[in-house]
Short mmCIF file of C-alpha atoms in Angstrom, two decimals:
data_model
loop_
_atom_site.label_atom_id
_atom_site.label_comp_id
_atom_site.label_asym_id
_atom_site.label_seq_id
_atom_site.Cartn_x
_atom_site.Cartn_y
_atom_site.Cartn_z
CA MET A 1 0.00 0.00 0.00
CA LYS A 2 2.95 2.35 0.51
CA PHE A 3 4.50 1.67 -2.91
CA ILE A 4 1.72 3.25 -5.00
CA PRO A 5 1.81 6.68 -3.30
CA SER A 6 5.62 6.85 -3.76
CA ILE A 7 5.28 6.35 -7.52
CA LEU A 8 2.55 8.91 -7.73
CA LEU A 9 4.72 11.39 -5.81
CA PHE A 10 7.62 10.79 -8.17
CA PHE A 11 5.55 11.53 -11.30
CA PHE A 12 4.00 14.55 -9.63
CA LEU A 13 7.37 16.07 -8.88
CA LEU A 14 8.63 15.25 -12.34
CA SER A 15 5.63 16.94 -13.88
CA PHE A 16 6.03 20.05 -11.69
CA SER A 17 9.71 20.30 -12.58
CA SER A 18 8.99 20.08 -16.29
CA CYS A 19 6.33 22.76 -16.13
CA SER A 20 8.46 25.24 -14.19
CA THR A 21 11.52 25.06 -16.49
CA LYS A 22 11.73 27.60 -19.37
CA THR A 23 14.40 29.07 -21.65
CA VAL A 24 15.48 32.65 -20.76
CA GLU A 25 16.40 34.73 -23.80
CA PRO A 26 19.52 36.90 -23.33
CA GLU A 27 18.87 40.65 -23.28
CA LEU A 28 20.14 42.54 -26.31
CA PRO A 29 22.31 45.60 -25.71
CA ASP A 30 20.60 48.98 -26.04
CA ALA A 31 21.31 50.42 -29.47
CA ASN A 32 21.47 53.95 -27.99
CA PRO A 33 22.79 53.67 -24.45
CA PRO A 34 22.68 56.87 -22.38
CA ALA A 35 25.96 58.78 -22.14
CA PRO A 36 27.75 58.26 -18.85
CA VAL A 37 27.32 61.15 -16.46
CA ILE A 38 30.72 62.74 -15.81
CA PRO A 39 30.70 65.11 -12.88
CA GLU A 40 31.74 68.63 -13.85
CA GLU A 41 34.94 70.05 -12.43
CA PRO A 42 34.08 72.85 -10.01
CA ILE A 43 34.90 76.29 -11.39
CA PRO A 44 37.69 77.80 -9.25
CA GLU A 45 36.64 80.86 -7.30
CA LYS A 46 38.09 84.04 -8.73
CA GLU A 47 40.67 85.81 -6.62
CA LYS A 48 39.49 89.01 -4.98
CA MET A 49 42.49 90.91 -3.63
CA LEU A 50 42.77 93.82 -1.23
CA TRP A 51 46.07 95.74 -1.17
CA PHE A 52 47.63 96.74 2.18
CA ASP A 53 50.02 99.55 1.25
CA ALA A 54 53.08 99.91 3.50
CA GLU A 55 53.49 103.67 3.37
CA ALA A 56 49.85 104.76 3.71
CA ASN A 57 49.24 102.33 6.58
CA PHE A 58 52.61 102.53 8.30
CA GLU A 59 51.25 103.78 11.61
CA ARG A 60 47.89 101.96 11.49
CA PHE A 61 49.48 98.54 11.17
CA SER A 62 52.05 99.09 13.88
CA LYS A 63 49.49 97.40 16.15
CA LYS A 64 48.66 93.72 15.79
CA GLU A 65 45.02 94.23 16.79
CA ASN A 66 44.53 96.59 13.85
CA ILE A 67 45.87 93.98 11.45
CA THR A 68 43.57 91.25 12.72
CA TYR A 69 40.58 93.61 12.80
CA TYR A 70 40.96 94.56 9.13
CA LEU A 71 41.72 91.01 8.04
CA ASP A 72 38.39 89.99 9.58
CA LEU A 73 36.68 92.85 7.78
CA ALA A 74 38.33 91.95 4.47
CA LYS A 75 37.19 88.34 4.84
CA SER A 76 33.59 89.25 5.69
CA THR A 77 33.47 91.67 2.74
CA GLY A 78 34.25 88.88 0.30
CA PHE A 79 37.97 89.19 -0.33
CA ASN A 80 39.85 85.90 -0.46
CA LYS A 81 43.38 87.24 -0.92
CA ILE A 82 45.41 90.15 0.41
CA VAL A 83 48.47 91.92 -0.95
CA VAL A 84 50.98 92.86 1.74
CA ASP A 85 53.38 95.59 0.64
CA VAL A 86 56.68 95.15 2.50
CA ARG A 87 59.01 97.55 0.69
CA PRO A 88 57.70 101.04 -0.12
CA VAL A 89 59.48 103.46 -2.46
CA GLN A 90 61.68 104.64 0.43
CA GLY A 91 63.50 101.35 -0.07
CA ASP A 92 63.60 99.81 3.43
CA ALA A 93 61.90 96.58 4.46
CA LEU A 94 59.04 95.34 6.61
CA PHE A 95 60.46 91.82 6.64
CA LYS A 96 63.61 90.26 8.01
CA SER A 97 66.38 90.85 5.49
CA SER A 98 70.14 90.52 5.24
CA TYR A 99 70.19 93.01 2.36
CA LEU A 100 67.73 95.73 3.36
CA THR A 101 67.51 98.02 6.38
CA PRO A 102 64.40 97.56 8.58
CA LEU A 103 61.79 100.24 7.96
CA THR A 104 61.45 102.16 11.23
CA ASP A 105 61.05 105.76 10.08
CA LEU A 106 58.63 107.09 7.50
CA ALA A 107 57.06 110.52 7.01
CA GLY A 108 58.15 111.66 10.47
CA ILE A 109 56.78 108.57 12.22
CA HIS A 110 59.14 106.28 14.16
CA ILE A 111 58.05 102.68 14.83
CA GLU A 112 60.11 99.78 16.10
CA ARG A 113 58.59 96.32 16.25
CA ASP A 114 59.74 93.34 18.30
CA TRP A 115 57.70 91.08 16.01
CA ASP A 116 57.90 90.09 12.36
CA TYR A 117 55.44 92.29 10.44
CA LEU A 118 55.20 90.07 7.35
CA GLN A 119 55.08 86.78 9.24
CA PHE A 120 52.24 88.06 11.42
CA PHE A 121 50.26 89.10 8.34
CA ILE A 122 50.81 85.69 6.72
CA ASP A 123 49.90 83.70 9.83
CA GLU A 124 46.74 85.68 10.54
CA ALA A 125 45.63 85.71 6.90
CA HIS A 126 46.03 81.95 6.56
CA LYS A 127 44.05 81.42 9.77
CA ARG A 128 41.19 83.14 7.97
CA GLU A 129 41.73 81.14 4.75
CA LEU A 130 42.97 84.24 2.97
CA LYS A 131 45.71 83.78 0.40
CA VAL A 132 48.66 86.16 0.52
CA THR A 133 50.56 87.97 -2.20
CA VAL A 134 53.68 89.78 -1.05
CA SER A 135 54.69 92.90 -2.96
CA THR A 136 57.90 94.89 -2.99
CA THR A 137 59.08 97.83 -5.02
CA ILE A 138 62.08 96.71 -7.03
CA PHE A 139 64.35 99.49 -8.34
CA THR A 140 63.40 102.21 -5.83
CA ALA A 141 66.02 103.42 -3.35
CA GLY A 142 64.89 106.52 -1.49
CA LEU A 143 62.84 109.72 -1.40
CA PRO A 144 64.22 112.75 -3.27
CA SER A 145 61.71 115.00 -1.49
CA SER A 146 63.28 114.31 1.93
CA LYS A 147 66.59 112.73 0.86
CA ASN A 148 65.74 109.74 2.99
CA GLY A 149 66.48 106.12 2.15
CA MET A 150 69.22 103.74 1.17
CA ALA A 151 70.54 105.79 -1.76
CA TYR A 152 71.17 108.76 0.56
CA ARG A 153 72.78 107.06 3.55
CA ASP A 154 74.91 104.44 1.77
CA ASP A 155 77.56 105.61 -0.69
CA THR A 156 77.59 102.12 -2.21
CA TRP A 157 74.87 103.43 -4.49
CA ASN A 158 76.71 106.53 -5.67
CA GLY A 159 76.67 106.55 -9.46
CA LYS A 160 74.14 103.72 -9.59
CA THR A 161 70.98 105.80 -9.45
CA CYS A 162 69.40 106.93 -12.72
CA LEU A 163 70.90 109.88 -14.60
CA GLU A 164 68.14 112.04 -16.04
CA TYR A 165 68.26 113.92 -19.34
CA THR A 166 66.12 116.98 -18.64
CA LYS A 167 64.97 119.90 -20.73
CA ASP A 168 66.05 122.68 -18.35
CA GLN A 169 68.92 121.22 -16.32
CA GLY A 170 70.59 118.85 -18.73
CA LEU A 171 71.94 115.69 -17.09
CA ILE A 172 71.14 115.40 -13.36
CA ASP A 173 71.11 112.57 -10.84
CA ILE A 174 67.56 111.54 -9.99
CA LYS A 175 68.54 111.72 -6.30
CA ASN A 176 68.50 115.50 -6.72
CA ASP A 177 65.18 115.74 -8.56
CA LYS A 178 62.55 116.51 -5.93
CA THR A 179 59.76 116.11 -8.48
CA LYS A 180 60.34 112.34 -8.61
CA VAL A 181 58.54 109.87 -6.37
CA SER A 182 61.68 107.83 -5.80
CA ALA A 183 65.41 107.72 -6.48
CA PHE A 184 65.51 104.77 -8.86
CA LEU A 185 68.52 102.55 -9.26
CA ASN A 186 69.64 102.06 -12.86
CA PRO A 187 68.05 98.79 -14.07
CA VAL A 188 70.77 98.17 -16.68
CA LEU A 189 73.50 97.68 -14.07
CA PRO A 190 74.25 94.00 -13.27
CA GLU A 191 75.04 94.84 -9.63
CA VAL A 192 71.65 96.52 -9.26
CA GLN A 193 69.83 93.54 -10.73
CA ASP A 194 71.78 91.14 -8.51
CA PHE A 195 70.98 93.18 -5.41
CA CYS A 196 67.25 93.16 -6.19
CA LEU A 197 67.28 89.45 -6.96
CA ASN A 198 69.02 88.75 -3.67
CA PHE A 199 66.36 90.35 -1.49
CA MET A 200 63.59 88.75 -3.57
CA LYS A 201 65.12 85.28 -3.28
CA GLU A 202 65.57 85.81 0.45
CA LEU A 203 61.92 86.76 0.79
CA VAL A 204 60.64 83.77 -1.17
CA THR A 205 62.94 81.38 0.72
CA ASN A 206 62.13 82.54 4.25
CA TYR A 207 58.37 83.09 4.06
CA ASP A 208 55.45 80.93 2.95
CA PHE A 209 53.06 82.89 0.75
CA ASP A 210 51.08 82.39 -2.44
CA GLY A 211 52.10 85.11 -4.86
CA PHE A 212 54.88 87.63 -5.42
CA ALA A 213 54.00 90.96 -7.07
CA LEU A 214 56.61 93.15 -8.75
CA ASP A 215 56.02 96.87 -8.22
CA TYR A 216 58.09 99.70 -9.71
CA CYS A 217 59.94 97.09 -11.72
CA ARG A 218 60.70 99.63 -14.43
CA TYR A 219 62.48 102.87 -15.31
CA PRO A 220 61.20 106.00 -13.56
CA GLY A 221 60.37 107.74 -16.85
CA ASP A 222 61.48 108.44 -20.39
CA GLU A 223 64.14 110.93 -19.21
CA SER A 224 66.11 108.17 -17.41
CA ASP A 225 68.66 106.61 -17.70
CA PHE A 226 71.28 108.43 -19.82
CA SER A 227 74.44 107.42 -18.00
CA GLU A 228 77.65 106.40 -19.74
CA THR A 229 77.09 102.77 -18.75
CA THR A 230 73.66 102.76 -20.34
CA LYS A 231 75.07 104.41 -23.48
CA VAL A 232 77.72 101.69 -23.85
CA THR A 233 75.18 98.92 -23.21
CA PHE A 234 72.85 100.42 -25.83
CA GLU A 235 75.70 100.61 -28.35
CA GLN A 236 76.36 96.91 -27.77
CA TYR A 237 72.65 96.22 -28.29
CA ILE A 238 72.47 97.96 -31.68
CA GLY A 239 76.01 97.05 -32.75
CA LYS A 240 77.01 100.68 -33.43
CA GLN A 241 78.77 103.53 -31.66
CA LEU A 242 76.91 106.78 -31.15
CA ASP A 243 78.51 110.08 -32.11
CA ARG A 244 75.94 112.39 -30.57
CA PHE A 245 74.46 111.03 -27.35
CA PRO A 246 71.82 111.73 -26.14
CA ASP A 247 70.88 113.70 -29.28
CA ASP A 248 70.99 110.45 -31.24
CA ILE A 249 67.99 109.43 -29.14
CA PHE A 250 66.11 112.73 -28.92
CA THR A 251 66.49 116.41 -28.17
CA TRP A 252 64.13 118.65 -26.24
CA ASN A 253 62.12 121.27 -28.06
CA THR A 254 61.48 124.54 -26.23
CA ASP A 255 57.85 123.55 -25.62
CA GLY A 256 58.89 120.36 -23.82
CA THR A 257 58.18 118.00 -26.71
CA LYS A 258 60.84 115.72 -28.18
CA ARG A 259 62.61 115.91 -31.53
CA THR A 260 63.37 112.31 -32.45
CA GLY A 261 66.89 111.16 -33.26
CA ALA A 262 68.16 108.35 -35.47
CA TYR A 263 67.84 105.69 -32.76
CA TYR A 264 64.67 106.87 -31.08
CA LYS A 265 62.65 103.69 -31.71
CA LYS A 266 65.53 101.32 -30.95
CA TRP A 267 66.07 103.13 -27.62
CA TRP A 268 62.58 102.26 -26.31
CA GLU A 269 62.97 98.74 -27.59
CA PHE A 270 66.31 98.38 -25.78
CA ARG A 271 64.97 99.69 -22.46
CA SER A 272 61.96 97.40 -22.60
CA MET A 273 64.27 94.47 -23.28
CA VAL A 274 66.25 95.38 -20.15
CA VAL A 275 63.08 95.11 -18.06
CA ARG A 276 61.84 92.03 -19.91
CA ASN A 277 65.11 90.16 -19.39
CA PHE A 278 65.17 91.07 -15.72
CA VAL A 279 61.60 89.78 -15.25
CA GLU A 280 62.75 86.52 -16.83
CA ARG A 281 65.58 86.29 -14.30
CA VAL A 282 63.12 86.92 -11.47
CA ARG A 283 60.78 84.19 -12.69
CA THR A 284 63.60 81.67 -13.03
CA GLU A 285 65.02 82.39 -9.60
CA ILE A 286 61.79 82.35 -7.59
CA LYS A 287 60.34 79.33 -9.42
CA ASN A 288 63.56 77.43 -8.69
CA ILE A 289 62.95 78.07 -5.00
CA LYS A 290 59.16 77.57 -4.93
CA PRO A 291 57.68 76.39 -8.25
CA ASP A 292 54.08 76.97 -7.16
CA ILE A 293 54.46 80.62 -6.25
CA GLN A 294 52.56 82.93 -8.60
CA LEU A 295 54.52 85.73 -10.28
CA GLU A 296 52.38 88.86 -10.54
CA TYR A 297 53.06 92.30 -11.99
CA TRP A 298 51.14 95.55 -11.64
CA ALA A 299 51.27 98.26 -14.30
CA ALA A 300 49.00 100.96 -15.64
CA SER A 301 46.55 99.80 -18.28
CA TRP A 302 47.45 102.69 -20.65
CA ILE A 303 50.38 100.79 -22.14
CA HIS A 304 50.79 103.20 -25.09
CA ALA A 305 51.84 105.95 -22.65
CA ILE A 306 54.33 104.03 -20.47
CA TYR A 307 56.75 102.77 -23.11
CA GLY A 308 59.22 105.33 -21.72
CA GLN A 309 59.28 103.33 -18.49
CA GLY A 310 60.24 100.12 -20.27
CA GLN A 311 56.94 98.42 -19.44
CA ASN A 312 55.87 96.16 -22.28
CA TRP A 313 53.50 93.87 -20.42
CA ALA A 314 51.90 92.60 -23.63
CA SER A 315 52.31 89.29 -25.43
CA THR A 316 55.10 88.94 -27.99
CA GLU A 317 52.34 88.33 -30.54
CA TYR A 318 51.18 91.95 -30.36
CA ASP A 319 52.94 94.24 -32.86
CA PHE A 320 53.00 97.79 -31.46
CA SER A 321 54.58 99.20 -34.63
CA LYS A 322 51.27 98.77 -36.47
CA GLU A 323 49.54 101.19 -34.09
CA TYR A 324 52.19 103.47 -32.56
CA SER A 325 54.78 105.66 -34.26
CA TRP A 326 57.33 105.28 -31.43
CA ALA A 327 57.59 101.49 -31.73
CA SER A 328 60.02 99.50 -33.84
CA PRO A 329 58.91 96.24 -35.47
CA GLU A 330 61.10 94.42 -32.91
CA TYR A 331 59.57 96.17 -29.90
CA LYS A 332 57.08 93.33 -29.55
CA ASN A 333 59.93 90.95 -28.65
CA ALA A 334 60.23 92.74 -25.31
CA GLY A 335 56.71 91.69 -24.27
CA PHE A 336 56.83 89.83 -20.96
CA ALA A 337 53.24 88.68 -20.40
CA GLY A 338 54.34 85.12 -21.08
CA LEU A 339 56.73 85.31 -18.12
CA LEU A 340 53.93 86.16 -15.68
CA ASP A 341 51.24 84.11 -14.03
CA THR A 342 49.04 87.15 -13.48
CA PHE A 343 49.01 90.67 -14.86
CA LEU A 344 47.35 93.10 -12.45
CA CYS A 345 45.88 95.49 -14.97
CA GLY A 346 45.95 98.99 -13.48
CA THR A 347 42.62 100.37 -14.64
CA TYR A 348 42.91 103.26 -12.19
CA LEU A 349 40.30 105.28 -14.07
CA THR A 350 37.28 107.26 -12.95
CA LYS A 351 35.00 106.07 -15.75
CA ILE A 352 33.70 102.54 -15.38
CA PHE A 353 31.55 101.63 -18.37
CA GLY A 354 32.33 102.11 -22.05
CA LEU A 355 33.97 99.42 -24.17
CA ASN A 356 34.73 102.08 -26.80
CA ASP A 357 35.96 104.68 -24.32
CA PRO A 358 39.76 104.57 -23.77
CA GLU A 359 39.23 106.30 -20.41
CA SER A 360 37.02 103.54 -18.96
CA ILE A 361 37.75 100.47 -16.87
CA GLU A 362 35.87 98.28 -19.34
CA TYR A 363 38.06 99.45 -22.21
CA GLY A 364 41.29 99.03 -20.22
CA ILE A 365 40.49 95.43 -19.30
CA ALA A 366 39.39 94.54 -22.83
CA ARG A 367 42.54 96.03 -24.38
CA ALA A 368 44.77 94.16 -21.92
CA GLN A 369 43.05 90.89 -22.75
CA ARG A 370 43.43 91.58 -26.47
CA ILE A 371 47.15 92.34 -26.42
CA ILE A 372 48.08 89.76 -23.78
CA HIS A 373 46.27 87.18 -25.89
CA GLY A 374 46.01 84.52 -23.18
CA ALA A 375 49.72 84.56 -22.29
CA CYS A 376 48.81 85.02 -18.60
CA LYS A 377 45.77 85.77 -16.45
CA VAL A 378 44.45 89.33 -16.40
CA TYR A 379 42.91 90.83 -13.25
CA GLY A 380 41.08 94.13 -13.30
CA THR A 381 42.38 96.47 -10.60
CA LEU A 382 40.91 99.72 -9.35
CA TYR A 383 41.90 102.72 -7.27
CA ALA A 384 39.35 103.10 -4.49
CA LEU A 385 39.95 106.86 -4.31
CA ASN A 386 38.40 107.21 -7.79
CA HIS A 387 35.14 105.57 -6.72
CA GLU A 388 33.99 107.11 -3.49
CA ASP A 389 30.33 106.75 -4.54
CA ASN A 390 30.31 104.03 -7.22
CA ILE A 391 32.86 101.41 -6.19
CA ALA A 392 30.24 98.62 -6.37
CA ASP A 393 30.00 99.12 -10.15
CA ALA A 394 33.79 99.25 -10.51
CA VAL A 395 34.18 96.02 -8.52
CA TYR A 396 31.43 94.37 -10.56
CA VAL A 397 33.08 95.25 -13.89
CA CYS A 398 36.57 94.15 -12.82
CA LEU A 399 35.35 90.85 -11.42
CA SER A 400 32.81 89.97 -14.11
CA GLN A 401 34.94 90.98 -17.10
CA SER A 402 38.36 89.71 -16.03
CA GLU A 403 39.81 86.70 -14.22
CA GLY A 404 40.12 88.43 -10.86
CA LEU A 405 39.96 91.66 -8.87
CA MET A 406 42.38 93.83 -6.92
CA VAL A 407 41.34 96.90 -4.92
CA PHE A 408 43.97 99.51 -4.05
CA ASP A 409 44.20 100.49 -1.26
CA ILE A 410 42.65 99.64 2.10
CA VAL A 411 43.34 103.17 3.37
CA GLN A 412 40.72 104.63 1.00
CA VAL A 413 38.29 101.77 1.66
CA ILE A 414 38.53 102.66 5.35
CA GLU A 415 38.27 106.41 4.76
CA PHE A 416 35.18 106.18 2.55
CA ASN A 417 33.69 103.18 4.40
CA GLN A 418 33.34 101.26 1.15
CA TRP A 419 33.09 97.77 2.68
CA ALA A 420 29.36 97.26 2.09
CA ALA A 421 29.52 98.63 -1.46
CA ILE A 422 32.45 96.37 -2.36
CA LYS A 423 30.58 93.38 -0.95
CA GLU A 424 27.54 94.29 -3.06
CA GLY A 425 29.70 94.50 -6.20
CA ILE A 426 31.31 91.12 -5.47
CA GLN A 427 27.95 89.46 -4.84
CA ARG A 428 26.48 90.92 -8.02
CA ALA A 429 29.37 89.60 -10.11
CA GLU A 430 29.27 86.17 -8.50
CA SER A 431 25.53 85.83 -9.04
CA LEU A 432 25.94 85.81 -12.83
#
């Protein structure tokens, strides 16, 4: 009696197994599969820089609590980087240096610190996640107005300051020209270049900061330098000896204009090459010490008017001779934009809007971008004194139409209480 149910159970299970088994067809690949989603790289935040001038703030920043107070205010306003000026045109230093005298006296104010001015700025800025650019003047060496500074107290520099070719006084040492902002050292001299490189290398080696900005890295004006050393160096540059120097360059008309000489165009080319080659030396030296440090350079945006200072901050692709009568075809070779990481475009102009107006910030930024042609970043920079009532618009234009912003200087921002307006301009630009 037990055998029959076992057989029935066997066939039942066999039947159930047969019914539940089926062939599964493989799925065909989708003929149009969706594209993989690749997460976008975050767009880096633009740098928004506030300049802390050494001379204008000499007394204010003699107190640590003032430094921390204004760093907090800069951060809350929307700045993410500061520029600390540590060598004003007087030529002494607000950092520890083996080459420069400590800056203790300026404009009748005497201050001695038992703490490191620059290191304190760096430490406190980094605590607040603010980047730091350090700026120094380069070829400046004292104040002709007061005869104060390194060129006046150290006879090492005798004969090494610029010799001016003037309309009324002929050849005079810039140290004796009280109309000049600073007694410039002659950039063509190897010992001058070496001296400047030494204090820059020392600075980059001993302090940890993000950018280094060259200021006054130029000639003082088109009347300097006309020394014998510069004459000989120029002769080597053009491969000829001059019979009538400086008349071979230009002579002064009675109305103060210039009558051009045979080597007028080559002269501006030569001087710009002096500055260009020095900037190359600076870049090589500081990048050898700290490859990630950013090399920055400030100059006025009106490049057509500062050729006499040797400042060709354009790309080598831009041919000045097609637009300006003072430029040789080879002048473009002195362009040093490609040696920089950032050009701080000095649009220190009162007008803000007007892409076709050469006197506007918009025009200045657009022209810089055109002639730099991507060789380095371009930041719009503004002079706060020019925008007591409309700095929000100026900030907005610089930040929205260039790769970054720099505001000069904190002393005017404080005086005019421009913090809220700057913040509004930053927020407007970043909301685009």
